[in-house]
Coordinates of C-alpha atoms in Angstrom, one line a residue:
M1130 CA 126.5 17.7 28.4
F1131 CA 129.0 15.2 26.9
K1132 CA 128.2 12.4 24.4
R1133 CA 130.0 9.2 23.8
E1134 CA 132.9 9.1 21.4
K1135 CA 132.9 6.3 18.9
M1136 CA 136.2 5.3 17.3
A1137 CA 138.1 2.1 16.7
N1138 CA 136.0 0.1 19.2
T1139 CA 136.5 2.7 21.8
E1140 CA 133.7 4.0 24.2
A1141 CA 134.8 7.0 26.1
F1142 CA 133.3 9.7 28.2
A1143 CA 135.0 13.0 29.1
M1144 CA 135.2 14.4 32.6
V1145 CA 132.7 17.2 33.2
G1146 CA 134.1 20.5 31.9
G1147 CA 133.0 24.1 32.4
D1148 CA 132.4 25.8 35.7
V1149 CA 129.4 23.9 37.1
A1150 CA 129.4 22.7 40.7
Y1151 CA 130.2 19.1 39.7
S1152 CA 132.9 20.0 37.2
Y1153 CA 136.2 18.0 37.2
A1154 CA 138.2 21.2 37.7
K1155 CA 136.3 21.8 41.1
N1156 CA 136.2 18.2 42.2
S1157 CA 139.7 16.6 41.5
S1158 CA 141.6 17.4 44.7
Y1159 CA 142.3 13.7 45.4
Q1160 CA 144.0 13.4 42.0
R1161 CA 146.0 16.5 42.9
D1162 CA 147.1 14.8 46.1
V1163 CA 148.4 11.9 44.1
L1164 CA 150.3 14.2 41.8
D1165 CA 151.9 15.9 44.8
A1166 CA 152.8 12.5 46.3
G1167 CA 154.6 11.6 43.0
K1168 CA 156.4 14.9 42.5
E1169 CA 159.7 13.9 44.2
L1170 CA 159.7 10.6 42.4
I1171 CA 159.4 12.3 39.0
E1172 CA 162.3 14.6 40.0
E1173 CA 164.4 11.6 41.0
A1174 CA 163.5 9.7 37.9
I1175 CA 164.6 12.5 35.5
S1176 CA 167.8 13.1 37.5
E1177 CA 168.8 9.4 37.3
N1178 CA 167.3 8.2 34.0
F1179 CA 167.1 11.1 31.6
D1180 CA 170.4 11.1 29.5
L1181 CA 170.8 14.5 28.1
K1182 CA 173.8 13.7 25.9
S1183 CA 172.5 10.6 24.2
L1184 CA 169.3 12.5 23.3
G1185 CA 171.2 15.3 21.7
F1186 CA 170.3 18.1 24.1
D1187 CA 174.0 19.3 24.4
T1188 CA 174.3 19.7 20.6
S1189 CA 171.4 20.5 18.1
S1190 CA 168.2 19.7 19.8
K1191 CA 166.7 22.4 22.0
V1192 CA 163.1 21.4 22.4
I1193 CA 161.8 18.9 24.9
K1194 CA 158.4 17.5 24.1
I1195 CA 156.0 16.3 26.8
A1196 CA 152.5 14.7 26.5
D1197 CA 150.0 14.5 29.3
L1198 CA 147.6 11.7 28.4
G1199 CA 144.0 11.9 29.6
C1200 CA 144.6 15.5 30.7
S1201 CA 140.9 16.4 31.3
V1202 CA 140.4 20.0 32.5
G1203 CA 141.5 22.0 35.4
P1204 CA 144.8 22.7 37.2
N1205 CA 146.0 19.2 37.6
T1206 CA 147.4 18.7 34.1
F1207 CA 149.2 22.1 34.4
I1208 CA 150.7 21.0 37.7
A1209 CA 151.9 17.8 36.1
M1210 CA 153.6 19.7 33.3
Q1211 CA 155.2 22.1 35.8
N1212 CA 156.5 19.2 37.9
I1213 CA 158.2 17.6 34.8
I1214 CA 159.7 20.9 33.5
E1215 CA 161.0 21.9 36.9
A1216 CA 162.8 18.5 37.2
V1217 CA 164.3 18.9 33.8
E1218 CA 165.5 22.3 34.5
L1219 CA 167.1 21.1 37.7
K1220 CA 168.8 18.3 35.8
F1221 CA 170.2 20.8 33.3
F1222 CA 171.3 23.2 36.0
R1223 CA 173.3 20.5 37.7
A1224 CA 174.8 19.5 34.3
K1225 CA 176.4 23.0 34.1
N1226 CA 176.5 22.8 30.3
Q1227 CA 176.3 26.2 28.6
N1228 CA 175.2 24.4 25.4
L1229 CA 171.9 23.8 27.1
L1230 CA 171.0 27.5 27.2
G1231 CA 167.9 28.4 25.2
L1232 CA 166.1 25.1 25.9
E1233 CA 162.3 25.2 25.1
F1234 CA 159.4 23.0 26.1
Q1235 CA 156.4 21.8 24.1
A1236 CA 153.4 20.4 26.1
F1237 CA 150.8 18.4 24.4
F1238 CA 147.5 18.0 26.2
N1239 CA 145.6 14.9 25.2
D1240 CA 142.1 13.7 25.9
H1241 CA 139.0 12.4 24.1
Y1242 CA 137.4 14.4 21.5
E1243 CA 134.5 15.4 23.8
N1244 CA 136.9 16.8 26.4
D1245 CA 136.3 20.5 27.3
F1246 CA 139.4 21.8 25.5
N1247 CA 138.0 25.3 25.4
T1248 CA 138.0 25.6 29.2
L1249 CA 141.4 23.8 29.3
F1250 CA 143.1 26.5 27.1
K1251 CA 141.2 29.4 28.7
T1252 CA 142.8 28.5 32.0
L1253 CA 146.3 27.9 30.9
P1254 CA 148.8 29.5 33.4
P1255 CA 149.8 32.9 31.9
S1256 CA 153.4 32.4 33.2
R1257 CA 153.9 28.9 31.9
K1258 CA 157.3 27.9 30.5
Y1259 CA 156.0 25.8 27.6
F1260 CA 154.2 26.0 24.2
A1261 CA 150.8 24.3 24.5
A1262 CA 148.9 22.2 22.0
G1263 CA 145.8 20.0 22.2
V1264 CA 145.7 16.5 20.8
P1265 CA 142.3 14.9 20.8
G1266 CA 141.9 11.1 20.7
S1267 CA 142.1 7.9 22.7
F1268 CA 145.4 7.2 24.4
H1269 CA 144.8 3.5 23.6
G1270 CA 146.0 4.2 20.1
R1271 CA 148.6 6.3 18.3
L1272 CA 148.5 10.1 18.8
F1273 CA 151.9 11.4 17.8
P1274 CA 154.5 10.8 15.1
K1275 CA 157.2 8.2 15.6
S1276 CA 160.0 9.1 18.1
S1277 CA 158.6 12.6 18.7
L1278 CA 158.2 12.6 22.5
H1279 CA 160.7 12.7 25.3
F1280 CA 158.2 12.3 28.1
A1281 CA 154.7 10.8 28.4
H1282 CA 152.7 11.3 31.6
I1283 CA 149.4 9.8 32.5
S1284 CA 147.6 10.1 35.9
Y1285 CA 144.4 8.4 37.1
A1286 CA 143.2 7.5 33.6
L1287 CA 144.5 4.0 32.7
H1288 CA 141.8 2.2 34.8
W1289 CA 139.2 3.3 32.2
L1290 CA 138.6 0.5 29.7
S1291 CA 138.4 1.2 26.0
K1292 CA 135.2 -0.9 26.1
L1293 CA 133.3 -3.4 28.2
P1294 CA 134.5 -7.0 28.0
K1295 CA 132.2 -8.9 25.6
E1296 CA 131.3 -11.3 28.4
V1297 CA 129.9 -8.5 30.5
A1298 CA 128.4 -6.5 27.6
N1299 CA 126.4 -9.6 26.5
R1300 CA 123.1 -9.3 28.4
N1301 CA 122.7 -13.1 28.2
S1302 CA 126.1 -13.9 29.5
S1303 CA 126.4 -15.7 32.8
A1304 CA 129.0 -13.2 33.7
K1305 CA 126.4 -10.4 33.7
S1306 CA 125.2 -9.3 37.1
K1307 CA 121.8 -7.9 37.6
S1308 CA 122.4 -6.4 41.0
S1309 CA 125.8 -4.7 40.7
V1310 CA 127.4 -2.2 38.4
Y1311 CA 130.6 -4.4 38.7
N1312 CA 130.6 -8.1 38.8
S1313 CA 133.5 -9.5 40.7
S1314 CA 132.8 -13.0 39.2
A1315 CA 133.7 -11.5 35.8
A1316 CA 137.1 -10.2 37.1
E1317 CA 138.9 -12.4 34.6
A1318 CA 137.0 -10.9 31.6
Y1319 CA 137.8 -7.4 33.0
S1320 CA 141.4 -8.3 33.5
T1321 CA 141.7 -9.7 29.9
Q1322 CA 140.3 -6.5 28.5
F1323 CA 142.6 -4.4 30.6
K1324 CA 145.6 -6.3 29.4
N1325 CA 144.5 -5.9 25.7
D1326 CA 144.1 -2.2 26.3
M1327 CA 147.5 -1.9 28.0
E1328 CA 149.1 -3.8 25.1
C1329 CA 147.7 -1.2 22.7
F1330 CA 148.7 1.7 25.0
L1331 CA 152.3 0.5 25.4
N1332 CA 152.7 -0.3 21.7
A1333 CA 151.5 3.2 20.8
R1334 CA 153.8 4.9 23.3
A1335 CA 156.8 2.7 22.2
E1336 CA 156.3 4.2 18.7
E1337 CA 155.9 7.8 19.9
L1338 CA 158.7 8.0 22.6
V1339 CA 162.3 8.5 21.5
P1340 CA 164.7 5.7 22.6
G1341 CA 165.5 6.5 26.2
G1342 CA 162.4 8.5 26.6
L1343 CA 160.5 8.3 29.9
M1344 CA 156.9 7.5 30.8
F1345 CA 155.4 8.4 34.2
I1346 CA 152.3 6.6 35.3
L1347 CA 150.3 7.4 38.4
A1348 CA 147.4 5.0 38.9
G1349 CA 145.0 3.6 41.4
V1350 CA 145.5 -0.1 41.9
A1351 CA 143.9 -2.9 43.7
P1352 CA 145.9 -4.5 46.6
D1353 CA 147.2 -8.1 45.9
C1354 CA 145.3 -10.8 47.8
I1355 CA 142.4 -8.5 49.0
P1356 CA 139.0 -8.9 47.4
I1357 CA 137.6 -5.8 45.8
S1358 CA 134.6 -6.0 48.2
N1359 CA 137.1 -5.1 51.0
T1360 CA 138.1 -1.9 49.4
S1361 CA 136.4 1.6 49.2
T1362 CA 136.1 1.0 45.4
G1363 CA 134.2 -2.1 46.0
V1364 CA 131.9 -0.3 48.5
F1365 CA 131.3 2.4 45.9
Y1366 CA 130.2 -0.2 43.3
E1367 CA 127.9 -1.6 45.9
V1368 CA 126.4 1.8 46.8
L1369 CA 125.9 2.8 43.2
G1370 CA 124.2 -0.5 42.4
S1371 CA 122.0 -0.1 45.4
C1372 CA 121.1 3.4 44.4
L1373 CA 120.0 2.3 40.9
N1374 CA 118.0 -0.6 42.2
D1375 CA 116.2 1.7 44.7
L1376 CA 115.2 3.9 41.7
V1377 CA 113.8 0.8 40.0
K1378 CA 111.7 0.1 43.0
M1379 CA 110.5 3.7 43.1
G1380 CA 109.4 3.4 39.5
V1381 CA 112.0 6.0 38.2
L1382 CA 114.2 3.7 36.3
G1383 CA 113.4 0.6 34.3
E1384 CA 114.8 -2.7 35.5
E1385 CA 116.2 -3.7 32.2
K1386 CA 118.0 -0.4 31.9
V1387 CA 119.6 -0.8 35.2
N1388 CA 120.5 -4.5 34.6
S1389 CA 122.3 -3.6 31.4
F1390 CA 124.5 -0.9 33.1
N1391 CA 128.1 -2.0 33.8
W1392 CA 131.1 0.0 35.1
P1393 CA 133.7 0.2 32.3
A1394 CA 136.8 0.3 34.5
Y1395 CA 139.3 -2.1 36.1
R1396 CA 141.9 -1.6 38.8
A1397 CA 144.8 -4.0 38.2
T1398 CA 147.0 -5.2 41.0
P1399 CA 150.7 -4.2 41.2
K1400 CA 151.6 -7.8 40.2
E1401 CA 149.3 -7.7 37.1
L1402 CA 150.9 -4.4 36.0
E1403 CA 154.4 -5.6 36.5
A1404 CA 153.7 -8.7 34.4
I1405 CA 152.2 -6.5 31.6
F1406 CA 155.2 -4.2 31.6
R1407 CA 157.8 -6.9 31.5
K1408 CA 155.9 -8.8 28.8
S1409 CA 155.8 -5.8 26.4
G1410 CA 159.5 -6.0 25.7
K1411 CA 159.7 -2.3 24.7
F1412 CA 160.2 -0.6 28.0
S1413 CA 162.3 -1.3 31.0
L1414 CA 160.5 -1.1 34.3
E1415 CA 162.7 1.3 36.2
K1416 CA 160.5 1.8 39.3
M1417 CA 157.2 0.8 40.7
E1418 CA 156.5 2.3 44.1
I1419 CA 153.3 2.4 46.2
L1420 CA 152.7 6.0 47.1
A1421 CA 152.4 6.8 50.8
D1422 CA 149.0 8.1 52.0
K1423 CA 150.7 10.8 54.1
G1424 CA 149.3 14.2 53.3
M1425 CA 146.6 12.9 51.0
K1426 CA 143.2 14.4 51.6
T1427 CA 139.9 12.4 51.9
P1428 CA 136.7 13.8 50.6
P1429 CA 135.5 16.4 53.1
S1430 CA 131.9 15.1 53.1
P1431 CA 129.6 12.6 51.5
E1432 CA 128.4 15.5 49.3
G1433 CA 132.0 16.2 48.2
F1434 CA 132.5 12.5 47.5
A1435 CA 129.3 12.4 45.4
L1436 CA 130.4 15.5 43.5
A1437 CA 133.8 14.0 42.7
I1438 CA 132.1 10.8 41.4
R1439 CA 129.7 12.9 39.3
A1440 CA 132.6 14.9 37.9
A1441 CA 134.0 11.7 36.4
T1442 CA 130.8 9.9 35.5
D1443 CA 128.1 12.3 34.5
G1444 CA 128.6 11.6 30.7
L1445 CA 128.6 7.9 31.4
I1446 CA 125.3 8.0 33.3
R1447 CA 123.6 10.4 30.9
N1448 CA 124.6 8.3 27.8
H1449 CA 123.1 5.1 29.4
F1450 CA 120.1 6.4 31.3
G1451 CA 119.3 9.7 29.6
D1452 CA 119.6 13.3 30.5
E1453 CA 116.2 13.5 32.2
F1454 CA 117.3 11.0 34.9
A1455 CA 120.8 12.2 35.7
E1456 CA 119.7 14.6 38.5
Q1457 CA 117.6 12.0 40.2
I1458 CA 120.3 9.4 40.0
F1459 CA 123.0 11.7 41.5
K1460 CA 120.7 13.1 44.1
H1461 CA 119.8 9.6 45.4
F1462 CA 123.4 8.6 45.1
T1463 CA 124.4 11.5 47.4
T1464 CA 121.9 10.1 50.0
K1465 CA 123.3 6.6 49.7
A1466 CA 126.9 7.9 49.9
E1467 CA 126.0 9.6 53.2
E1468 CA 124.5 6.5 54.6
N1469 CA 127.6 4.4 53.7
F1470 CA 130.3 7.1 54.0
S1471 CA 132.0 5.6 57.1
R1472 CA 132.3 2.2 55.3
I1473 CA 133.8 3.9 52.3
M1474 CA 136.3 5.9 54.2
G1475 CA 137.0 3.0 56.6
L1476 CA 138.3 0.9 53.7
A1477 CA 140.1 3.7 51.9
H1478 CA 143.4 2.3 53.2
N1479 CA 142.9 -0.8 51.0
N1480 CA 142.9 1.4 47.9
L1481 CA 146.4 2.0 46.7
N1482 CA 148.1 4.5 44.5
V1483 CA 151.3 3.6 42.6
F1484 CA 154.0 5.5 40.8
I1485 CA 155.5 3.7 37.8
L1486 CA 158.5 4.7 35.7
L1487 CA 159.0 3.1 32.3
K1488 CA 162.0 3.8 30.0
R1489 CA 161.8 3.3 26.2
L1490 CA 164.4 0.7 25.3
E1491 CA 167.1 1.7 22.8

């Protein structure tokens, strides 16, 4: 069981650790597909944008430092590190510089304090090519010393907000919906909170990355000019809200408890993200590319979809509704997911994934 982390106005819930049926390690194949889709772009980015000579790798420096932000548990974070290291080794091989012999890698795995770091480090690949360290804390703030990282990587984590917008958290606000876990009429409030979070995130990474260092972002985004209700994410919000309201009618949950529950995440559009990056003034936006869906797997069943949702949200649900109601909520959610699965999958094409390459300005 995972509890809420409280620090610097941050509310966070770790992905489910351990080896249970709904653990993140067992239910993050979609995120793995996104990593695989971005692998060639990372290789290309390092080949074209990572300047070995200006960063001192042909003289005194022999250690490349990489951070995976929001690493969670399971194999995906190790795959991300492997992809980056293999791309660097290929770059060095092509450079044909004997001074690059003896290069070493340091990988930092970051997530919230409640993350299951024990499982993470127990499952480290035995043949890894890097030294490993854990760095607990929110990626919305500083985590590393100044100019200490060469690469930062974050995949499928930036959509989680550091906190709910105050307009939504306020139960008396007109922006508060009583029938949905996400109120589209409060989109501006969510967008503002996301922009504030991204400003903190980018400011922190600008301090931590060396000039010329690269940041890779893999993220789910909302399509421009398509309402969220016409995406599978929007249907998910609707299904979860329906599930909770059903449980109120059954007398399982209290109406006030359900009415006060809001989804603490926001999927920005590519246009929003581009504007945020260009406004920061500390990074150059080298590439932003929508990832093709080719080869990406869809959840194999409604049950698989429900398990994936639980792997990411069990802590959130338990914190708000209590441990004693979690099983009933997710059991009924699985039933609702089965009833609406064709709608969810039918709109999956409107959920986009994007690869973003940022370069720390000199």
